[in-house]
PDB file of C-alpha atoms in Angstrom:
ATOM      1  CA  MET A 288       1.211 -12.746 -58.121  1.00 45.00           C
ATOM      2  CA  ARG A 289       2.293 -13.572 -54.590  1.00 42.00           C
ATOM      3  CA  THR A 290       4.955 -11.583 -52.785  1.00 40.00           C
ATOM      4  CA  GLN A 291       6.521 -12.045 -49.396  1.00 36.00           C
ATOM      5  CA  LYS A 292       3.594 -10.056 -48.037  1.00 35.00           C
ATOM      6  CA  LEU A 293       1.123 -12.656 -49.310  1.00 33.00           C
ATOM      7  CA  ASN A 294      -0.370 -13.402 -45.923  1.00 34.00           C
ATOM      8  CA  ILE A 295      -1.059  -9.745 -45.089  1.00 29.00           C
ATOM      9  CA  LEU A 296      -4.643  -9.224 -46.280  1.00 30.00           C
ATOM     10  CA  LEU A 297      -7.131  -6.469 -45.523  1.00 25.00           C
ATOM     11  CA  VAL A 298      -9.757  -7.138 -42.856  1.00 26.00           C
ATOM     12  CA  ALA A 299     -12.947  -7.268 -44.910  1.00 28.00           C
ATOM     13  CA  LEU A 300     -16.589  -8.255 -45.045  1.00 26.00           C
ATOM     14  CA  PHE A 301     -17.769 -11.699 -46.102  1.00 30.00           C
ATOM     15  CA  LEU A 302     -20.508 -12.321 -48.594  1.00 30.00           C
ATOM     16  CA  ILE A 303     -22.033 -14.919 -46.294  1.00 32.00           C
ATOM     17  CA  PRO A 304     -21.430 -15.816 -42.634  1.00 36.00           C
ATOM     18  CA  PHE A 305     -18.093 -17.512 -41.984  1.00 35.00           C
ATOM     19  CA  ALA A 306     -19.604 -20.785 -40.754  1.00 32.00           C
ATOM     20  CA  LEU A 307     -21.649 -21.086 -43.921  1.00 38.00           C
ATOM     21  CA  LEU A 308     -18.631 -20.118 -46.023  1.00 41.00           C
ATOM     22  CA  GLN A 309     -16.640 -22.971 -44.482  1.00 37.00           C
ATOM     23  CA  ALA A 310     -19.435 -25.379 -45.336  1.00 35.00           C
ATOM     24  CA  GLN A 311     -19.381 -24.228 -48.950  1.00 44.00           C
ATOM     25  CA  GLU A 312     -15.621 -24.444 -49.419  1.00 41.00           C
ATOM     26  CA  SER A 313     -15.865 -28.157 -50.236  1.00 44.00           C
ATOM     27  CA  LYS A 314     -17.915 -27.449 -53.357  1.00 76.00           C
ATOM     28  CA  ASN A 315     -16.828 -23.927 -54.329  1.00 93.00           C
ATOM     29  CA  GLN A 316     -13.263 -23.496 -55.584  1.00 94.00           C
ATOM     30  CA  ALA A 317     -11.434 -20.627 -53.890  1.00 95.00           C
ATOM     31  CA  PHE A 318      -9.089 -18.393 -55.867  1.00 95.00           C
ATOM     32  CA  TYR A 319      -6.434 -16.053 -54.508  1.00 95.00           C
ATOM     33  CA  VAL A 320      -6.317 -12.865 -56.590  1.00 96.00           C
ATOM     34  CA  HIS A 321      -3.536 -10.313 -56.643  1.00 96.00           C
ATOM     35  CA  GLU A 322      -4.775  -7.219 -58.459  1.00 97.00           C
ATOM     36  CA  ASP A 323      -2.498  -4.540 -59.892  1.00 97.00           C
ATOM     37  CA  GLN A 324      -4.196  -1.320 -61.013  1.00 98.00           C
ATOM     38  CA  VAL A 325      -1.649  -0.294 -63.608  1.00 98.00           C
ATOM     39  CA  LYS A 326      -1.126   3.319 -64.668  1.00 98.00           C
ATOM     40  CA  PRO A 327      -2.128   3.881 -68.331  1.00 97.00           C
ATOM     41  CA  SER A 328       1.348   5.189 -69.126  1.00 98.00           C
ATOM     42  CA  MET A 329       2.992   2.084 -67.627  1.00 98.00           C
ATOM     43  CA  ILE A 330       0.948  -0.729 -69.193  1.00 98.00           C
ATOM     44  CA  GLN A 331       3.579  -1.620 -71.805  1.00 97.00           C
ATOM     45  CA  GLU A 332       6.337  -1.605 -69.187  1.00 97.00           C
ATOM     46  CA  TYR A 333       4.223  -3.666 -66.791  1.00 97.00           C
ATOM     47  CA  GLU A 334       3.537  -6.308 -69.428  1.00 97.00           C
ATOM     48  CA  LYS A 335       7.228  -6.406 -70.366  1.00 97.00           C
ATOM     49  CA  ILE A 336       8.206  -7.052 -66.738  1.00 96.00           C
ATOM     50  CA  SER A 337       5.405  -9.607 -66.329  1.00 97.00           C
ATOM     51  CA  LYS A 338       6.622 -11.572 -69.342  1.00 97.00           C
ATOM     52  CA  GLU A 339      10.173 -11.489 -68.005  1.00 95.00           C
ATOM     53  CA  PHE A 340       8.945 -12.712 -64.624  1.00 94.00           C
ATOM     54  CA  THR A 341       6.968 -15.571 -66.214  1.00 96.00           C
ATOM     55  CA  GLU A 342       9.999 -16.593 -68.270  1.00 95.00           C
ATOM     56  CA  THR A 343      12.171 -16.508 -65.135  1.00 93.00           C
ATOM     57  CA  CYS A 344       9.726 -18.803 -63.337  1.00 93.00           C
ATOM     58  CA  LYS A 345       9.810 -21.174 -66.323  1.00 93.00           C
ATOM     59  CA  LYS A 346      13.609 -21.090 -66.440  1.00 92.00           C
ATOM     60  CA  HIS A 347      13.873 -22.117 -62.794  1.00 91.00           C
ATOM     61  CA  ASN A 348      10.767 -24.357 -62.999  1.00 91.00           C
ATOM     62  CA  LEU A 349       9.116 -22.858 -59.927  1.00 92.00           C
ATOM     63  CA  GLN A 350       6.958 -25.542 -58.313  1.00 91.00           C
ATOM     64  CA  ASP A 351       3.720 -25.701 -56.313  1.00 89.00           C
ATOM     65  CA  VAL A 352       2.200 -22.518 -57.699  1.00 91.00           C
ATOM     66  CA  SER A 353       0.393 -21.509 -60.874  1.00 93.00           C
ATOM     67  CA  TRP A 354      -1.636 -18.551 -62.008  1.00 95.00           C
ATOM     68  CA  GLN A 355      -3.759 -17.234 -64.822  1.00 97.00           C
ATOM     69  CA  VAL A 356      -3.846 -13.561 -65.736  1.00 97.00           C
ATOM     70  CA  ALA A 357      -6.888 -11.532 -66.738  1.00 98.00           C
ATOM     71  CA  ALA A 358      -6.605  -7.907 -67.808  1.00 98.00           C
ATOM     72  CA  THR A 359      -9.420  -5.416 -68.100  1.00 98.00           C
ATOM     73  CA  ASP A 360      -9.553  -2.558 -70.565  1.00 98.00           C
ATOM     74  CA  THR A 361      -9.269  -0.179 -67.592  1.00 97.00           C
ATOM     75  CA  GLY A 362      -5.795  -1.442 -66.626  1.00 97.00           C
ATOM     76  CA  ARG A 363      -6.670  -3.915 -63.875  1.00 98.00           C
ATOM     77  CA  TYR A 364      -4.420  -6.990 -64.027  1.00 98.00           C
ATOM     78  CA  LEU A 365      -5.736  -9.952 -62.050  1.00 98.00           C
ATOM     79  CA  ASN A 366      -3.215 -12.665 -61.188  1.00 97.00           C
ATOM     80  CA  ILE A 367      -5.414 -15.615 -60.222  1.00 97.00           C
ATOM     81  CA  SER A 368      -4.257 -18.749 -58.378  1.00 94.00           C
ATOM     82  CA  PRO A 369      -6.411 -21.662 -57.163  1.00 93.00           C
ATOM     83  CA  MET A 370      -6.362 -22.260 -53.394  1.00 91.00           C
ATOM     84  CA  GLU A 371      -6.906 -25.461 -51.447  1.00 86.00           C
ATOM     85  CA  ASN A 372      -7.426 -23.788 -48.087  1.00 82.00           C
ATOM     86  CA  PHE A 373      -6.411 -20.765 -46.004  1.00 81.00           C
ATOM     87  CA  ALA A 374      -3.183 -22.486 -44.989  1.00 77.00           C
ATOM     88  CA  ASP A 375      -1.925 -21.664 -48.496  1.00 79.00           C
ATOM     89  CA  LEU A 376      -1.610 -18.053 -47.386  1.00 78.00           C
ATOM     90  CA  ASP A 377       1.132 -18.981 -44.911  1.00 78.00           C
ATOM     91  CA  THR A 378       3.398 -20.378 -47.627  1.00 79.00           C
ATOM     92  CA  ASN A 379       5.917 -18.203 -49.464  1.00 85.00           C
ATOM     93  CA  TYR A 380       5.870 -19.987 -52.817  1.00 85.00           C
ATOM     94  CA  PHE A 381       8.471 -17.631 -54.256  1.00 89.00           C
ATOM     95  CA  ALA A 382      11.174 -18.409 -51.677  1.00 90.00           C
ATOM     96  CA  PRO A 383      12.850 -21.057 -53.919  1.00 90.00           C
ATOM     97  CA  LEU A 384      12.855 -18.593 -56.819  1.00 89.00           C
ATOM     98  CA  MET A 385      14.486 -15.913 -54.682  1.00 89.00           C
ATOM     99  CA  GLU A 386      17.199 -18.392 -53.665  1.00 90.00           C
ATOM    100  CA  LYS A 387      17.920 -19.280 -57.302  1.00 89.00           C
ATOM    101  CA  MET A 388      17.818 -15.696 -58.604  1.00 89.00           C
ATOM    102  CA  GLY A 389      19.497 -14.117 -55.638  1.00 89.00           C
ATOM    103  CA  GLU A 390      17.803 -11.795 -53.178  1.00 90.00           C
ATOM    104  CA  LYS A 391      18.906  -8.583 -54.917  1.00 91.00           C
ATOM    105  CA  ALA A 392      17.766  -9.616 -58.421  1.00 90.00           C
ATOM    106  CA  PHE A 393      14.474 -10.876 -57.005  1.00 89.00           C
ATOM    107  CA  GLY A 394      13.886  -7.655 -55.091  1.00 90.00           C
ATOM    108  CA  ASP A 395      14.806  -5.482 -58.081  1.00 91.00           C
ATOM    109  CA  MET A 396      12.220  -7.232 -60.237  1.00 89.00           C
ATOM    110  CA  PHE A 397       9.448  -6.487 -57.759  1.00 88.00           C
ATOM    111  CA  LYS A 398      10.638  -2.887 -57.403  1.00 93.00           C
ATOM    112  CA  SER A 399      10.163  -2.618 -61.164  1.00 95.00           C
ATOM    113  CA  PHE A 400       6.593  -3.832 -60.754  1.00 95.00           C
ATOM    114  CA  ASP A 401       5.936  -1.298 -57.994  1.00 94.00           C
ATOM    115  CA  ALA A 402       6.776   1.588 -60.315  1.00 95.00           C
ATOM    116  CA  CYS A 403       3.895   0.602 -62.599  1.00 97.00           C
ATOM    117  CA  TYR A 404       0.990   1.185 -60.226  1.00 97.00           C
ATOM    118  CA  ASP A 405      -0.138   3.225 -57.249  1.00 95.00           C
ATOM    119  CA  LYS A 406      -2.650   0.658 -55.996  1.00 95.00           C
ATOM    120  CA  HIS A 407      -2.541  -3.100 -55.700  1.00 96.00           C
ATOM    121  CA  GLY A 408      -3.919  -5.668 -53.295  1.00 95.00           C
ATOM    122  CA  ASP A 409      -4.953  -9.211 -52.472  1.00 94.00           C
ATOM    123  CA  TYR A 410      -8.300 -10.902 -51.977  1.00 95.00           C
ATOM    124  CA  ILE A 411     -10.155 -14.188 -52.340  1.00 95.00           C
ATOM    125  CA  VAL A 412     -13.123 -15.074 -54.532  1.00 96.00           C
ATOM    126  CA  TYR A 413     -15.141 -18.273 -54.818  1.00 97.00           C
ATOM    127  CA  LEU A 414     -16.414 -19.913 -57.989  1.00 97.00           C
ATOM    128  CA  ASN A 415     -20.041 -20.681 -57.106  1.00 97.00           C
ATOM    129  CA  ASN A 416     -20.915 -24.014 -58.720  1.00 96.00           C
ATOM    130  CA  GLU A 417     -24.550 -23.827 -57.675  1.00 96.00           C
ATOM    131  CA  LEU A 418     -25.163 -20.623 -59.632  1.00 98.00           C
ATOM    132  CA  THR A 419     -22.795 -21.179 -62.573  1.00 98.00           C
ATOM    133  CA  TYR A 420     -24.280 -22.182 -65.928  1.00 98.00           C
ATOM    134  CA  MET A 421     -21.854 -24.369 -67.890  1.00 97.00           C
ATOM    135  CA  PRO A 422     -23.817 -27.488 -68.905  1.00 97.00           C
ATOM    136  CA  ASP A 423     -20.789 -29.137 -70.546  1.00 94.00           C
ATOM    137  CA  GLY A 424     -18.774 -28.952 -67.304  1.00 95.00           C
ATOM    138  CA  ILE A 425     -17.499 -26.094 -65.173  1.00 95.00           C
ATOM    139  CA  SER A 426     -14.074 -24.798 -66.163  1.00 94.00           C
ATOM    140  CA  THR A 427     -12.302 -21.451 -65.975  1.00 93.00           C
ATOM    141  CA  ILE A 428     -10.376 -22.334 -69.150  1.00 91.00           C
ATOM    142  CA  THR A 429     -12.362 -21.648 -72.328  1.00 95.00           C
ATOM    143  CA  GLU A 430     -10.255 -22.705 -75.304  1.00 93.00           C
ATOM    144  CA  GLY A 431     -10.350 -20.212 -78.167  1.00 95.00           C
ATOM    145  CA  GLU A 432     -12.424 -17.774 -76.108  1.00 97.00           C
ATOM    146  CA  ASP A 433     -10.072 -15.449 -74.250  1.00 98.00           C
ATOM    147  CA  TYR A 434     -12.357 -12.404 -74.434  1.00 98.00           C
ATOM    148  CA  ARG A 435     -14.100 -11.670 -71.117  1.00 98.00           C
ATOM    149  CA  LYS A 436     -17.099  -9.624 -69.968  1.00 98.00           C
ATOM    150  CA  TRP A 437     -17.532  -9.197 -66.222  1.00 98.00           C
ATOM    151  CA  HIS A 438     -20.949  -8.245 -64.797  1.00 98.00           C
ATOM    152  CA  PHE A 439     -20.624  -7.054 -61.179  1.00 98.00           C
ATOM    153  CA  LEU A 440     -23.791  -7.243 -59.088  1.00 98.00           C
ATOM    154  CA  TYR A 441     -23.205  -5.452 -55.797  1.00 98.00           C
ATOM    155  CA  VAL A 442     -25.651  -6.263 -53.038  1.00 98.00           C
ATOM    156  CA  THR A 443     -26.386  -5.129 -49.480  1.00 97.00           C
ATOM    157  CA  PRO A 444     -26.389  -7.770 -46.714  1.00 95.00           C
ATOM    158  CA  GLU A 445     -30.177  -7.693 -46.368  1.00 96.00           C
ATOM    159  CA  ASN A 446     -30.644  -8.643 -50.036  1.00 98.00           C
ATOM    160  CA  ILE A 447     -27.958 -11.316 -50.475  1.00 97.00           C
ATOM    161  CA  GLN A 448     -30.330 -14.256 -50.187  1.00 97.00           C
ATOM    162  CA  ASN A 449     -32.947 -12.560 -52.384  1.00 98.00           C
ATOM    163  CA  LEU A 450     -30.395 -11.964 -55.134  1.00 98.00           C
ATOM    164  CA  LYS A 451     -29.052 -15.479 -54.809  1.00 98.00           C
ATOM    165  CA  GLY A 452     -32.594 -16.813 -55.239  1.00 98.00           C
ATOM    166  CA  LYS A 453     -33.019 -14.850 -58.470  1.00 98.00           C
ATOM    167  CA  LEU A 454     -29.661 -16.113 -59.764  1.00 98.00           C
ATOM    168  CA  LYS A 455     -30.914 -19.659 -59.171  1.00 98.00           C
ATOM    169  CA  GLU A 456     -34.032 -18.827 -61.171  1.00 98.00           C
ATOM    170  CA  LEU A 457     -31.857 -17.376 -63.928  1.00 98.00           C
ATOM    171  CA  LYS A 458     -29.809 -20.548 -64.197  1.00 98.00           C
ATOM    172  CA  ALA A 459     -32.995 -22.628 -64.308  1.00 98.00           C
ATOM    173  CA  LEU A 460     -34.322 -20.454 -67.145  1.00 98.00           C
ATOM    174  CA  PHE A 461     -31.087 -20.818 -69.125  1.00 98.00           C
ATOM    175  CA  GLU A 462     -31.291 -24.594 -68.640  1.00 98.00           C
ATOM    176  CA  LYS A 463     -34.947 -24.754 -69.688  1.00 98.00           C
ATOM    177  CA  LYS A 464     -34.285 -22.712 -72.828  1.00 98.00           C
ATOM    178  CA  GLY A 465     -31.056 -24.551 -73.667  1.00 98.00           C
ATOM    179  CA  SER A 466     -29.073 -21.326 -73.841  1.00 98.00           C
ATOM    180  CA  LYS A 467     -25.693 -21.402 -75.584  1.00 97.00           C
ATOM    181  CA  GLU A 468     -24.443 -18.396 -73.598  1.00 98.00           C
ATOM    182  CA  TYR A 469     -22.520 -19.915 -70.698  1.00 98.00           C
ATOM    183  CA  TYR A 470     -21.371 -18.044 -67.604  1.00 98.00           C
ATOM    184  CA  ARG A 471     -19.545 -18.521 -64.317  1.00 98.00           C
ATOM    185  CA  ILE A 472     -20.686 -16.887 -61.091  1.00 98.00           C
ATOM    186  CA  TYR A 473     -18.166 -15.861 -58.425  1.00 97.00           C
ATOM    187  CA  HIS A 474     -18.820 -14.346 -55.025  1.00 97.00           C
ATOM    188  CA  ASN A 475     -16.502 -12.355 -52.823  1.00 94.00           C
ATOM    189  CA  GLY A 476     -14.577 -13.778 -49.905  1.00 93.00           C
ATOM    190  CA  PHE A 477     -11.830 -12.599 -47.552  1.00 89.00           C
ATOM    191  CA  GLY A 478     -10.127  -9.342 -48.484  1.00 89.00           C
ATOM    192  CA  ASN A 479     -13.102  -7.698 -50.216  1.00 90.00           C
ATOM    193  CA  MET A 480     -14.973  -4.711 -48.857  1.00 88.00           C
ATOM    194  CA  GLY A 481     -18.686  -5.162 -49.469  1.00 92.00           C
ATOM    195  CA  ASP A 482     -20.676  -7.984 -51.023  1.00 96.00           C
ATOM    196  CA  TYR A 483     -21.087  -8.881 -54.673  1.00 97.00           C
ATOM    197  CA  TYR A 484     -21.647 -11.578 -57.246  1.00 98.00           C
ATOM    198  CA  VAL A 485     -19.874 -11.363 -60.574  1.00 98.00           C
ATOM    199  CA  ALA A 486     -20.945 -13.170 -63.738  1.00 98.00           C
ATOM    200  CA  VAL A 487     -18.051 -13.886 -66.110  1.00 98.00           C
ATOM    201  CA  LEU A 488     -18.791 -14.607 -69.774  1.00 98.00           C
ATOM    202  CA  SER A 489     -16.308 -15.800 -72.400  1.00 98.00           C
ATOM    203  CA  ALA A 490     -16.254 -15.216 -76.149  1.00 98.00           C
ATOM    204  CA  LYS A 491     -13.841 -15.137 -79.083  1.00 98.00           C
ATOM    205  CA  ASP A 492     -13.955 -11.338 -79.231  1.00 98.00           C
ATOM    206  CA  ALA A 493     -16.292  -8.393 -78.645  1.00 98.00           C
ATOM    207  CA  GLY A 494     -18.246  -9.123 -81.833  1.00 98.00           C
ATOM    208  CA  ASP A 495     -18.771 -12.756 -80.862  1.00 98.00           C
ATOM    209  CA  TYR A 496     -19.940 -11.688 -77.391  1.00 98.00           C
ATOM    210  CA  ALA A 497     -22.454  -9.218 -78.863  1.00 98.00           C
ATOM    211  CA  LYS A 498     -23.796 -11.898 -81.213  1.00 98.00           C
ATOM    212  CA  LYS A 499     -24.209 -14.442 -78.406  1.00 97.00           C
ATOM    213  CA  SER A 500     -25.865 -11.865 -76.166  1.00 98.00           C
ATOM    214  CA  LYS A 501     -28.347 -10.810 -78.843  1.00 98.00           C
ATOM    215  CA  GLU A 502     -29.249 -14.412 -79.641  1.00 98.00           C
ATOM    216  CA  ASN A 503     -29.662 -15.209 -75.954  1.00 98.00           C
ATOM    217  CA  ASP A 504     -31.933 -12.213 -75.372  1.00 98.00           C
ATOM    218  CA  ALA A 505     -34.166 -13.425 -78.190  1.00 98.00           C
ATOM    219  CA  LEU A 506     -34.146 -16.972 -76.802  1.00 98.00           C
ATOM    220  CA  LEU A 507     -35.124 -15.926 -73.273  1.00 98.00           C
ATOM    221  CA  GLY A 508     -37.733 -13.482 -74.572  1.00 98.00           C
ATOM    222  CA  GLU A 509     -40.169 -11.720 -72.272  1.00 98.00           C
ATOM    223  CA  GLU A 510     -39.622 -14.337 -69.566  1.00 98.00           C
ATOM    224  CA  GLY A 511     -35.942 -13.432 -69.420  1.00 98.00           C
ATOM    225  CA  LYS A 512     -36.596  -9.696 -69.515  1.00 98.00           C
ATOM    226  CA  LYS A 513     -39.013 -10.013 -66.599  1.00 98.00           C
ATOM    227  CA  LEU A 514     -36.580 -12.091 -64.538  1.00 98.00           C
ATOM    228  CA  PHE A 515     -33.671  -9.700 -65.131  1.00 98.00           C
ATOM    229  CA  GLY A 516     -35.895  -6.835 -63.998  1.00 98.00           C
ATOM    230  CA  GLU A 517     -36.815  -8.680 -60.799  1.00 98.00           C
ATOM    231  CA  MET A 518     -33.169  -9.526 -60.143  1.00 98.00           C
ATOM    232  CA  MET A 519     -32.023  -5.922 -60.482  1.00 98.00           C
ATOM    233  CA  LYS A 520     -34.389  -4.860 -57.692  1.00 98.00           C
ATOM    234  CA  TYR A 521     -31.953  -6.482 -55.264  1.00 98.00           C
ATOM    235  CA  VAL A 522     -28.782  -5.033 -56.830  1.00 98.00           C
ATOM    236  CA  SER A 523     -27.414  -1.929 -55.105  1.00 98.00           C
ATOM    237  CA  LYS A 524     -24.915  -1.163 -57.899  1.00 97.00           C
ATOM    238  CA  TYR A 525     -24.255  -2.712 -61.308  1.00 98.00           C
ATOM    239  CA  GLU A 526     -20.975  -2.397 -63.210  1.00 98.00           C
ATOM    240  CA  THR A 527     -19.358  -4.126 -66.171  1.00 98.00           C
ATOM    241  CA  GLU A 528     -15.753  -4.589 -67.283  1.00 98.00           C
ATOM    242  CA  THR A 529     -14.391  -5.898 -70.566  1.00 98.00           C
ATOM    243  CA  GLY A 530     -11.000  -7.388 -71.274  1.00 98.00           C
ATOM    244  CA  GLY A 531      -9.494 -10.810 -71.668  1.00 98.00           C
ATOM    245  CA  MET A 532      -7.239 -13.579 -70.491  1.00 98.00           C
ATOM    246  CA  ARG A 533      -3.514 -13.161 -71.072  1.00 97.00           C
ATOM    247  CA  PRO A 534      -2.052 -16.656 -71.450  1.00 96.00           C
ATOM    248  CA  GLU A 535       1.412 -15.266 -72.261  1.00 96.00           C
ATOM    249  CA  LEU A 536       1.568 -13.861 -68.716  1.00 97.00           C
ATOM    250  CA  ALA A 537       0.257 -17.021 -67.029  1.00 96.00           C
ATOM    251  CA  TYR A 538       2.396 -19.685 -65.397  1.00 95.00           C
ATOM    252  CA  SER A 539       2.221 -23.410 -64.634  1.00 93.00           C
ATOM    253  CA  PRO A 540       5.225 -25.491 -63.569  1.00 91.00           C
ATOM    254  CA  SER A 541       6.494 -28.187 -65.882  1.00 85.00           C
ATOM    255  CA  LYS A 542       6.519 -31.717 -64.538  1.00 72.00           C
TER     256      LYS A 542
END
């Protein structure tokens, strides 16, 4: 979630040159992410404070800002807000809330958050429409499927275009086979160190994800196995995370 330090971001590498990134902004939705890496011993306290903060925002009907929350099983809490442009970073969306709560109460709440983690930070990611496979329409909201599996594909600058080409081939294969396993592809933007794509898959739970994955592997067959092998040649590091969306911690203003 955004604090008064919202516009102070780390100087970082871009996945693609800035001029090209600007050209893509019209078709790729940008998301501002505030990530809290919560201590294992403080997860319950963190969630308690987060719920209180969400309820406070609802009580005062904070406008012009909304966020979804994803949490990984490793204690990473991702507060995700859609962005229209970089000018959004200059706006303190919580100023009206601070006025209504009072500066001291507002500050105390964020001090409570700070006790729950040693590391947190801000960055931007882009939902890549060109590489995403959601034939029924691209959406980050998957009703009834709050479970998430993140596949991180880290890539060196020299292999970005090669990996992107293979991801295009992968989408084409899923389309040809009529796969029922949908995924969204994001790529890193401002505030990230290093380059990566991440594939995000939704399911009802871990069992449902495993079932879909097994069925999809059988559907793609040897052609899919071969393509995944070719794709991994351009990946410098591969990691996965599991977790889910936390709608009780999310916020949208009422009309």
